[in-house]
Coordinates of C-alpha atoms and ligand atoms in Angstrom, one line a residue:
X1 CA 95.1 16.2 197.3
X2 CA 94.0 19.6 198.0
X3 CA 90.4 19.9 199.5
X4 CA 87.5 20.7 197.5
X5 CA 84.3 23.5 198.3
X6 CA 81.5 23.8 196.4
X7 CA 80.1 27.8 196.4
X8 CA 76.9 29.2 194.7
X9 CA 78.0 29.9 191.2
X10 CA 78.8 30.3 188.2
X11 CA 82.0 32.0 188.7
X12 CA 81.7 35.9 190.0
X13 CA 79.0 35.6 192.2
X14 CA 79.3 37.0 195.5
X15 CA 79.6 33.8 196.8
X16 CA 82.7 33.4 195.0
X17 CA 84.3 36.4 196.3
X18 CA 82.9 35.3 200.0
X19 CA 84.3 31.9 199.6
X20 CA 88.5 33.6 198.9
X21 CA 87.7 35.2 202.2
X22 CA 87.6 32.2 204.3
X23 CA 91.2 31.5 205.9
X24 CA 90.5 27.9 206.0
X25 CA 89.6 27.7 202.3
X26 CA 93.4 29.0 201.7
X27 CA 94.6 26.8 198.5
X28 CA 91.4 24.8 198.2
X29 CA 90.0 24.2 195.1
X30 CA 86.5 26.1 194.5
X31 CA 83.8 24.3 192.5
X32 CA 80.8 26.0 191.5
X33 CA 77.7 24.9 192.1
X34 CA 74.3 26.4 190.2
X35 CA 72.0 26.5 193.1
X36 CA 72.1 26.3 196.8
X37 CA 70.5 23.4 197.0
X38 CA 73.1 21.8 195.1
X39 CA 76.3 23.1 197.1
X40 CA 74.8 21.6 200.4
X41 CA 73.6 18.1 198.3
X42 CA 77.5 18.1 197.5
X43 CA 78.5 18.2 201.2
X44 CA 75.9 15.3 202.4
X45 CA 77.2 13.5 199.6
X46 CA 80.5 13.5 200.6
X47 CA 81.9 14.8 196.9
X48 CA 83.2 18.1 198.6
X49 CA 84.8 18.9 202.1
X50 CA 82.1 22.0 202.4
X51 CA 80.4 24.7 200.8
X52 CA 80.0 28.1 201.0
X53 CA 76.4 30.1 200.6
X54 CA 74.7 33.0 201.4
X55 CA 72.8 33.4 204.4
X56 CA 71.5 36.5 205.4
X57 CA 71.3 40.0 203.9
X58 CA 71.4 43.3 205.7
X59 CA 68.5 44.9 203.5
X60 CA 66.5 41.5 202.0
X61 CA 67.2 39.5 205.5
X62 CA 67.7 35.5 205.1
X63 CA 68.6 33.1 202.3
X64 CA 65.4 31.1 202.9
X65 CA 67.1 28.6 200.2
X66 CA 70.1 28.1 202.7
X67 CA 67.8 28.5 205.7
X68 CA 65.6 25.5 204.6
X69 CA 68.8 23.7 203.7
X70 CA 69.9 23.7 207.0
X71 CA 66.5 23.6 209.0
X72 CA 65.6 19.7 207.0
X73 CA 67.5 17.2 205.9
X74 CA 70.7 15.4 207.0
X75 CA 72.0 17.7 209.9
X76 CA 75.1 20.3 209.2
X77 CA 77.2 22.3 210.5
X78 CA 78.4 26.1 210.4
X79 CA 82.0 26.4 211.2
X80 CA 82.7 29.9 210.0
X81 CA 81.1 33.1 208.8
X82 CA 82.1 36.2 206.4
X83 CA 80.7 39.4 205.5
X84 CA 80.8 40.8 202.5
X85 CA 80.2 44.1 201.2
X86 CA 78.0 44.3 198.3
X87 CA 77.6 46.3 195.7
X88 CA 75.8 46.1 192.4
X89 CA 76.4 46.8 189.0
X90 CA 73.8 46.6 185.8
X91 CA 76.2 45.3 183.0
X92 CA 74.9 44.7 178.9
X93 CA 76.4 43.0 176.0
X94 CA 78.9 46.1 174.6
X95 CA 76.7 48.2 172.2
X96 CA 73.6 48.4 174.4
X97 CA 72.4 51.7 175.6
X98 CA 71.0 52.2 178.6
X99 CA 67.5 53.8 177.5
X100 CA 67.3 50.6 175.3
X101 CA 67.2 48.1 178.5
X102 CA 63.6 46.3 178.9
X103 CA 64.3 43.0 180.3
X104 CA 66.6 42.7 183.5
X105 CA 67.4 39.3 184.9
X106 CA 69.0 39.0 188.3
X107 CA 69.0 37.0 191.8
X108 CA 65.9 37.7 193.9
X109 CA 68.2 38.9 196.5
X110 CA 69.9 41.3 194.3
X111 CA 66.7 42.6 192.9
X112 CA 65.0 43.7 196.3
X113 CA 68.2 45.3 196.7
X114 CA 68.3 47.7 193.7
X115 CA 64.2 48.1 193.3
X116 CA 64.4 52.0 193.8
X117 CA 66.9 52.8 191.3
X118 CA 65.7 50.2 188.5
X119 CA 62.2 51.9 189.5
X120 CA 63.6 55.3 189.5
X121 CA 65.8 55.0 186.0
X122 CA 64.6 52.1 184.1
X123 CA 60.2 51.8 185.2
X124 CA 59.2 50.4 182.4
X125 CA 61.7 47.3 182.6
X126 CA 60.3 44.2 183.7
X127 CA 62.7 42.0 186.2
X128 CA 63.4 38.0 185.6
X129 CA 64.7 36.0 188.5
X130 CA 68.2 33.9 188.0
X131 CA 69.6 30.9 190.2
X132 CA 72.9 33.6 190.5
X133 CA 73.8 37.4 189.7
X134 CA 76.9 35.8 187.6
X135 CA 74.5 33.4 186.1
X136 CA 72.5 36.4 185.3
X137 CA 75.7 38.1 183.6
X138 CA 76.4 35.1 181.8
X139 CA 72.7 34.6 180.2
X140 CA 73.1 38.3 179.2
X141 CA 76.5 37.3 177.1
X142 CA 75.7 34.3 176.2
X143 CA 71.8 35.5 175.1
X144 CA 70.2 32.6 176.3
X145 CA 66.6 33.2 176.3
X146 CA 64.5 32.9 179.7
X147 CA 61.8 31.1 181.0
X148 CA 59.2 33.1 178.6
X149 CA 61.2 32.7 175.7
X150 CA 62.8 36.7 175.7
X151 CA 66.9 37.4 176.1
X152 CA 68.2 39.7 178.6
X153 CA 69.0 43.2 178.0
X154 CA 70.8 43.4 180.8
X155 CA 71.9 41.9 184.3
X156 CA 72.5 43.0 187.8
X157 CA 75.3 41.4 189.1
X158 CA 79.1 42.4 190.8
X159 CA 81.1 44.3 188.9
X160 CA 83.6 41.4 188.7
X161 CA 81.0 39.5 186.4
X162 CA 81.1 42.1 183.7
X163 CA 84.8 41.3 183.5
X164 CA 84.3 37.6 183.4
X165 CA 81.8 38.0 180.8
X166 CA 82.8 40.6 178.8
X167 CA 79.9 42.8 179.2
X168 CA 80.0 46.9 179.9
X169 CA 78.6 48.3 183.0
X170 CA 75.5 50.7 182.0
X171 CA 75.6 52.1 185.8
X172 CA 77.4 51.0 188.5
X173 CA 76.8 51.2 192.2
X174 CA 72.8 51.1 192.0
X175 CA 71.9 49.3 195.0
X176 CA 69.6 51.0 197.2
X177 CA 71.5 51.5 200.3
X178 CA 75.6 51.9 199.8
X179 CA 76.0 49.9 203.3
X180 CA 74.9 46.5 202.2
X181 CA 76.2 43.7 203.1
X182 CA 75.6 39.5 203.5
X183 CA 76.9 37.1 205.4
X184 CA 78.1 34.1 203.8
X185 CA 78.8 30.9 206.1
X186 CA 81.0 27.8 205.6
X187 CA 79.3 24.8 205.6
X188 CA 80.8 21.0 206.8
X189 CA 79.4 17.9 208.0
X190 CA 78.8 17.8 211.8
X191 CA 81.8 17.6 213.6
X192 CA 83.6 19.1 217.1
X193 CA 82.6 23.0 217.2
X194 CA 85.9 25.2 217.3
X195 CA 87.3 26.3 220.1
X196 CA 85.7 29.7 221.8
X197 CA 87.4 32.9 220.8
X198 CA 85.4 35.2 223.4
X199 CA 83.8 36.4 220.0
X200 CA 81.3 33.6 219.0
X201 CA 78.0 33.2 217.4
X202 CA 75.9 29.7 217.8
X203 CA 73.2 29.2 215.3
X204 CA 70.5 26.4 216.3
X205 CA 66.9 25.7 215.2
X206 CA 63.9 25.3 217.8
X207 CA 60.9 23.0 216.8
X208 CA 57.8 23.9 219.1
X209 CA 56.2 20.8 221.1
X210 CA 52.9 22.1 219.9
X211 CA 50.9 24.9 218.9
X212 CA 50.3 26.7 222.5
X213 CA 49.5 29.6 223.6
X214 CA 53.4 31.2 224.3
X215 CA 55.5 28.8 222.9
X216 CA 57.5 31.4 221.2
X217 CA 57.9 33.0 224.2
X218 CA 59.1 30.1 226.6
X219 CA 61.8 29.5 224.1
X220 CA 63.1 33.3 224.2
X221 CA 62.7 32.9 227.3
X222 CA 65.7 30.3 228.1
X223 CA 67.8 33.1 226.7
X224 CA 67.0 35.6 228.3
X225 CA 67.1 34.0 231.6
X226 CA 70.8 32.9 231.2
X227 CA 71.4 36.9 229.7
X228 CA 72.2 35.3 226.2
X229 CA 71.6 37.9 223.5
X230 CA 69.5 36.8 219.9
X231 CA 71.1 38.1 216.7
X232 CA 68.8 36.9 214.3
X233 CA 65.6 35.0 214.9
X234 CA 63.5 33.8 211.6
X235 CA 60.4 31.4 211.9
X236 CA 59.8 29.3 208.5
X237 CA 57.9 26.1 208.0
X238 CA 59.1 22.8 209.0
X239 CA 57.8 21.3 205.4
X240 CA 55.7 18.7 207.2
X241 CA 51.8 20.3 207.0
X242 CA 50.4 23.8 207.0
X243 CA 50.8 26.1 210.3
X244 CA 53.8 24.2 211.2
X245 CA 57.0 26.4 212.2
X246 CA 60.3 26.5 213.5
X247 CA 62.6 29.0 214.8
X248 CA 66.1 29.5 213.4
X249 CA 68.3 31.4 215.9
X250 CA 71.5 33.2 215.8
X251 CA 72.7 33.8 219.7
X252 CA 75.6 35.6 220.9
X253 CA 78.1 33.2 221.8
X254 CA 79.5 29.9 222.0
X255 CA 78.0 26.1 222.8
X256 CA 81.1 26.0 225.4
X257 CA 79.9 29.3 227.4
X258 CA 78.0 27.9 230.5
X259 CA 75.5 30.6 229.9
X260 CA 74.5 29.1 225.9
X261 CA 75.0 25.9 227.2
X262 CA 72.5 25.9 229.8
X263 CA 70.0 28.0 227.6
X264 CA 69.8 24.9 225.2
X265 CA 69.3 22.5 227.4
X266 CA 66.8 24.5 228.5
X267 CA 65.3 24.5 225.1
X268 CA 66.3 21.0 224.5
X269 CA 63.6 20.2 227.9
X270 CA 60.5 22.6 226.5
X271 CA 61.0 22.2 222.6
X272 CA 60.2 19.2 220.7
X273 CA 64.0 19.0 219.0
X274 CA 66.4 21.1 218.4
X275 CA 69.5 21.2 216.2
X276 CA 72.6 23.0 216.5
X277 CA 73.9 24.4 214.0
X278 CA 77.1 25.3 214.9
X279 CA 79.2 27.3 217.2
X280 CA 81.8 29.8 215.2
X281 CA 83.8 33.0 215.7
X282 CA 81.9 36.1 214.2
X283 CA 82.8 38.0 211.5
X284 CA 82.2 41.4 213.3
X285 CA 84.8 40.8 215.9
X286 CA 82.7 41.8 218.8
X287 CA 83.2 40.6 222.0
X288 CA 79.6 41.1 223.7
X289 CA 79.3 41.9 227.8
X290 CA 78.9 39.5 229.8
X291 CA 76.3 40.2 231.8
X292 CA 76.6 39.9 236.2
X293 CA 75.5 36.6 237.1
X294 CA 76.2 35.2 233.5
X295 CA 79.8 34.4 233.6
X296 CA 80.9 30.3 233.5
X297 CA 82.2 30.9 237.5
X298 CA 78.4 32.2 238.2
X299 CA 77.2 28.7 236.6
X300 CA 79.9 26.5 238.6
X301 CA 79.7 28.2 241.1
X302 CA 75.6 28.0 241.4
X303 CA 76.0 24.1 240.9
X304 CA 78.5 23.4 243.6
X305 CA 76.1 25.4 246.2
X306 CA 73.3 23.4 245.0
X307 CA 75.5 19.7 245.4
X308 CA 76.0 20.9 249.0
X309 CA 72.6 21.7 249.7
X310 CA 72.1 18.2 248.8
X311 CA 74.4 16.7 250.5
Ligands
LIG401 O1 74.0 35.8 193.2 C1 75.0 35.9 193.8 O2 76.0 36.4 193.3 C2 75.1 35.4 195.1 O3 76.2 35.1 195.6 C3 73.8 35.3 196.0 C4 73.5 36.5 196.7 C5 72.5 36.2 197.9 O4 71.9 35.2 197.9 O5 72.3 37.1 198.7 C6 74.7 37.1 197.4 C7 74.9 38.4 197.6 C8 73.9 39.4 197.1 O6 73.2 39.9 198.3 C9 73.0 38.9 196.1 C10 72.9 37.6 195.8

């Protein structure tokens, strides 16, 4: 029986087109799911092997949805990452003309991402928030009315949805900046981290003791002390009383690199909890310095000297 992953659909999201791009989803079967939270419920259910969903966007920044998913709940694991280019198309049932186009429907994420040109060409549309850019596309074909009641003029989604279903594209490439791109991670139950490549991110989430005076800066701290380098750090409520935060990191490299290792359980004595996320191979390819003193020999070799001293 071939394995089964559940991605952010309908079919020709972005997600989608992330989730072919994973080597280790090679002949899987892909099952769409309509919202985040519903991908990652299929995981801890144990109806799907994984799930793929968006993370983190180089203009818009995280996928709180998936960041929350992962922060609460039963605990998850990351085990790999891609990055996808995107770009953004604003596709109508055939017929439409673009001067005609009031009401836009779209992902959140896709809307902060193509703001100046709708404002620019289109000001006096008015924007309606989707679950997915396809599911966007789809309402548009299928004219299902929204929320309020009103169908869609038009949708901004890949261009790949306009061929799944069958609408034109009004303009195409109107994001904002021409560069963008979002990371898209794998999601499984917990299990053994994969090996170290050299080229390794570990994501993990640090819950403060208590509200104190430099508590966000005794957990960067542990980091910096070991010379491990932050990629991403996002604070968002733990979802257990007002003022209450966590941290979600991104560190360069892997849970098996003395340097991370030894950062955590630094973490792990100053921080409430803390749960790891995950230790993968990066999507860039880049193999960070190691800085002098950092190295896994600096960390034995610091240890042994210490067991002499004691004797
Ligand atoms: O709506 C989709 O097509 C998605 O896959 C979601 C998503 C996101 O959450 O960032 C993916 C890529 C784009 O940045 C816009 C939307």
């Amino acid at each position: 029986m071939t394995d089964r992953y559940a991605y952010l659909g309908p079919e020709a999201t972005f997600t989608e087109a992330a989730a072919l791009r994973f080597p280790a989803l090679a002949g899987a079967t892909l099952e769409p799911s309509p919202t985040v939270h519903a991908a990652i419920a299929a995981v801890r259910a144990g109806d799907v092997t994984g799930a793929v969903v968006p993370v983190e966007n180089s203009v818009e920044g995280s996928v709180n949805a998936t960041l929350d998913e992962l922060i609460r709940g039963e605990p998850l694991a990351i085990a790999a990452e891609v990055l996808l280019p995107v770009t953004f198309t604003l596709l109508a049932r055939p017929g439409t003309d673009l001067a005609d186009v009031r009401r836009i429907v779209t992902h959140p994420v896709a809307e902060a991402q193509c703001r100046a040109w709708v404002m620019a060409k289109l000001p006096d549309a008015v924007i309606a928030m989707g679950p997915s850019t396809a599911a966007a596309a789809a309402s548009v074909a299928n004219r299902t009315p929204g929320s309020d009641g009103t169908v869609y003029d038009a949708a901004i989604a890949a261009p790949l949805a306009g061929e799944r279903y069958g609408l034109d594209a009004l303009a195409v490439d109107i994001g904002d900046d021409s560069d963008a791109v979002t990371r898209f991670v794998l999601v499984l139950p917990p299990g053994k981290p994969s090996r170290p490549t050299g080229s390794d991110k570990t994501t993990l989430v640090a819950f403060i003791r208590d509200d104190h005076p430099g508590a966000l800066l005794e957990i960067l701290e542990q980091f910096s002390a070991r010379g491990v380098n932050l990629t991403r750090i996002e604070s968002r409520p733990t979802g257990n009383g007002m003022g209450r935060y966590c941290f979600a990191i991104d560190v360069e490299g892997h849970v098996a690199d003395a340097r991370v290792g030894e950062a955590m359980m630094g973490l792990r004595r100053v921080c409430a909890n803390v749960r790891f996320l995950g230790s993968y191979a990066r999507a860039d390819g880049v193999r960070p310095p190691v800085l002098p003193g950092t190295a896994n020999g600096d960390f034995a070799d610091a240890a042994t000297w210490l067991e002499q001293l004691r004797g």
